[in-house]
Short mmCIF file of C-alpha atoms in Angstrom, two decimals:
data_model
loop_
_atom_site.label_atom_id
_atom_site.label_comp_id
_atom_site.label_asym_id
_atom_site.label_seq_id
_atom_site.Cartn_x
_atom_site.Cartn_y
_atom_site.Cartn_z
CA MET U 28 24.68 -74.48 103.75
CA LYS U 29 21.45 -74.87 101.75
CA ASN U 30 20.64 -77.79 99.49
CA ALA U 31 18.74 -77.47 96.20
CA HIS U 32 15.35 -78.16 97.79
CA GLN U 33 15.92 -75.45 100.40
CA MET U 34 16.97 -72.99 97.71
CA VAL U 35 13.80 -73.71 95.73
CA GLU U 36 11.64 -73.26 98.82
CA ALA U 37 13.38 -69.98 99.63
CA ALA U 38 12.84 -68.74 96.07
CA LYS U 39 9.16 -69.74 96.16
CA ALA U 40 8.71 -67.53 99.22
CA HIS U 41 9.72 -64.51 97.11
CA ILE U 42 8.16 -65.16 93.70
CA LYS U 43 4.65 -65.33 92.29
CA GLU U 44 3.28 -68.69 91.23
CA VAL U 45 0.15 -69.09 89.18
CA SER U 46 -2.12 -72.11 89.59
CA LEU U 47 -3.01 -74.36 86.68
CA ASP U 48 -6.52 -72.89 86.73
CA GLN U 49 -5.06 -69.41 86.21
CA ALA U 50 -2.18 -70.42 83.92
CA GLY U 51 -4.14 -70.28 80.65
CA ASP U 52 -5.21 -66.68 81.24
CA ALA U 53 -1.71 -65.71 82.41
CA ILE U 54 -0.22 -67.21 79.25
CA LYS U 55 -2.69 -65.31 77.05
CA GLN U 56 -1.67 -62.04 78.74
CA ALA U 57 2.07 -62.80 78.65
CA ASP U 58 4.50 -61.14 76.31
CA PHE U 59 6.61 -64.30 76.47
CA LEU U 60 6.11 -67.84 77.76
CA ILE U 61 9.51 -69.24 78.69
CA ASP U 62 10.33 -72.91 79.20
CA VAL U 63 13.52 -73.09 81.30
CA ARG U 64 14.07 -76.83 80.83
CA GLU U 65 16.92 -78.23 78.76
CA ALA U 66 16.55 -78.33 74.97
CA ASP U 67 16.01 -82.10 74.86
CA GLU U 68 13.19 -81.81 77.41
CA PHE U 69 11.63 -79.00 75.37
CA ARG U 70 11.70 -81.14 72.21
CA GLU U 71 9.86 -83.94 74.06
CA GLY U 72 6.87 -81.61 74.49
CA HIS U 73 6.17 -78.06 75.57
CA ILE U 74 3.31 -75.61 76.02
CA ALA U 75 2.27 -74.00 72.72
CA GLY U 76 3.94 -70.65 72.13
CA ALA U 77 6.80 -71.26 74.56
CA ILE U 78 10.35 -70.27 73.82
CA ASN U 79 13.14 -72.37 75.25
CA ILE U 80 15.78 -70.68 77.38
CA PRO U 81 17.47 -73.31 79.58
CA ARG U 82 17.96 -72.33 83.22
CA GLY U 83 21.74 -72.39 82.85
CA LEU U 84 21.64 -69.76 80.10
CA LEU U 85 18.77 -67.61 81.35
CA GLU U 86 20.60 -64.59 82.73
CA PHE U 87 22.91 -64.47 79.71
CA LYS U 88 20.06 -64.75 77.19
CA LEU U 89 17.99 -62.11 79.00
CA SER U 90 20.99 -59.77 78.98
CA ALA U 91 21.79 -60.35 75.30
CA ASP U 92 18.38 -60.45 73.57
CA PRO U 93 16.92 -56.98 72.85
CA ALA U 94 13.40 -58.49 72.67
CA LEU U 95 13.73 -59.42 76.36
CA ASP U 96 15.35 -56.19 77.53
CA ASP U 97 12.17 -54.47 78.79
CA ARG U 98 11.89 -55.13 82.53
CA GLY U 99 8.16 -54.40 82.34
CA LEU U 100 7.36 -57.41 80.14
CA ASN U 101 4.72 -59.85 81.33
CA LEU U 102 6.56 -63.16 81.55
CA VAL U 103 5.30 -66.63 82.42
CA ILE U 104 7.87 -69.35 83.02
CA TYR U 105 7.78 -73.06 83.72
CA CYS U 106 9.97 -76.14 83.98
CA LYS U 107 9.35 -79.81 84.75
CA ASN U 108 7.86 -79.45 88.23
CA SER U 109 8.47 -75.79 89.18
CA GLY U 110 11.87 -75.97 90.93
CA ARG U 111 14.01 -74.54 88.13
CA ALA U 112 11.24 -72.06 87.31
CA ALA U 113 11.23 -70.81 90.92
CA LEU U 114 15.00 -70.28 90.83
CA SER U 115 14.65 -68.61 87.43
CA ALA U 116 11.86 -66.31 88.63
CA GLN U 117 13.99 -65.30 91.62
CA ALA U 118 16.95 -64.52 89.34
CA MET U 119 14.70 -62.54 86.99
CA LYS U 120 13.32 -60.58 89.93
CA GLU U 121 16.90 -59.76 90.98
CA MET U 122 17.56 -58.60 87.40
CA GLY U 123 14.67 -56.15 87.69
CA TYR U 124 11.88 -57.99 85.85
CA ALA U 125 8.71 -56.83 87.57
CA HIS U 126 6.07 -59.18 86.14
CA VAL U 127 7.19 -62.80 86.28
CA LEU U 128 4.82 -65.67 87.03
CA SER U 129 5.87 -69.28 87.49
CA ILE U 130 3.39 -72.06 86.69
CA SER U 131 2.86 -74.09 89.86
CA GLY U 132 3.75 -77.74 89.31
CA GLY U 133 5.38 -77.08 85.93
CA ILE U 134 4.70 -79.07 82.79
CA ASP U 135 4.24 -82.26 84.82
CA ALA U 136 1.14 -80.75 86.46
CA TRP U 137 0.06 -79.24 83.11
CA GLN U 138 0.14 -82.66 81.45
CA ALA U 139 -1.47 -84.40 84.43
CA ALA U 140 -4.40 -81.98 83.99
CA ASP U 141 -4.67 -83.10 80.33
CA LYS U 142 -3.70 -79.69 79.01
CA PRO U 143 -2.23 -79.69 75.49
CA VAL U 144 1.46 -79.83 74.67
CA VAL U 145 3.28 -79.38 71.39
CA LYS U 146 5.53 -82.24 70.33
CA PRO U 147 7.56 -81.25 67.29
CA SER U 148 7.87 -83.98 64.72
CA LEU U 149 10.92 -84.74 62.65
CA PRO U 150 10.62 -84.80 58.87
CA GLU U 151 10.14 -88.15 57.17
CA PHE U 152 13.13 -89.43 55.21
CA ASP U 153 12.65 -92.13 52.61
#
């Protein structure tokens, strides 16, 4: 029986990861940038232009949203440190998506490299 770490490592053997150095260009060429973290994590800060589809809802959202129906879309995905993104990329590959890249190291590596994140602010109430 595999544990979560082993499942992530197995997925990483079958997906394409993009390095931080290449991530900016990959994002510019992507049709969608998908953050697969939970909604509360997304609200704490995310890469500009990302849409949030939590890992637990990914297959359902991909199956239900006509904008994501084309299996030829260029997709870049990320999570906190690339584990959930690897599992997501593997699932997307099994669903027939041909062009999925996962950002190596996730948003933790992105932020450690001093790359910008968007932190939505709440409105002021007086």
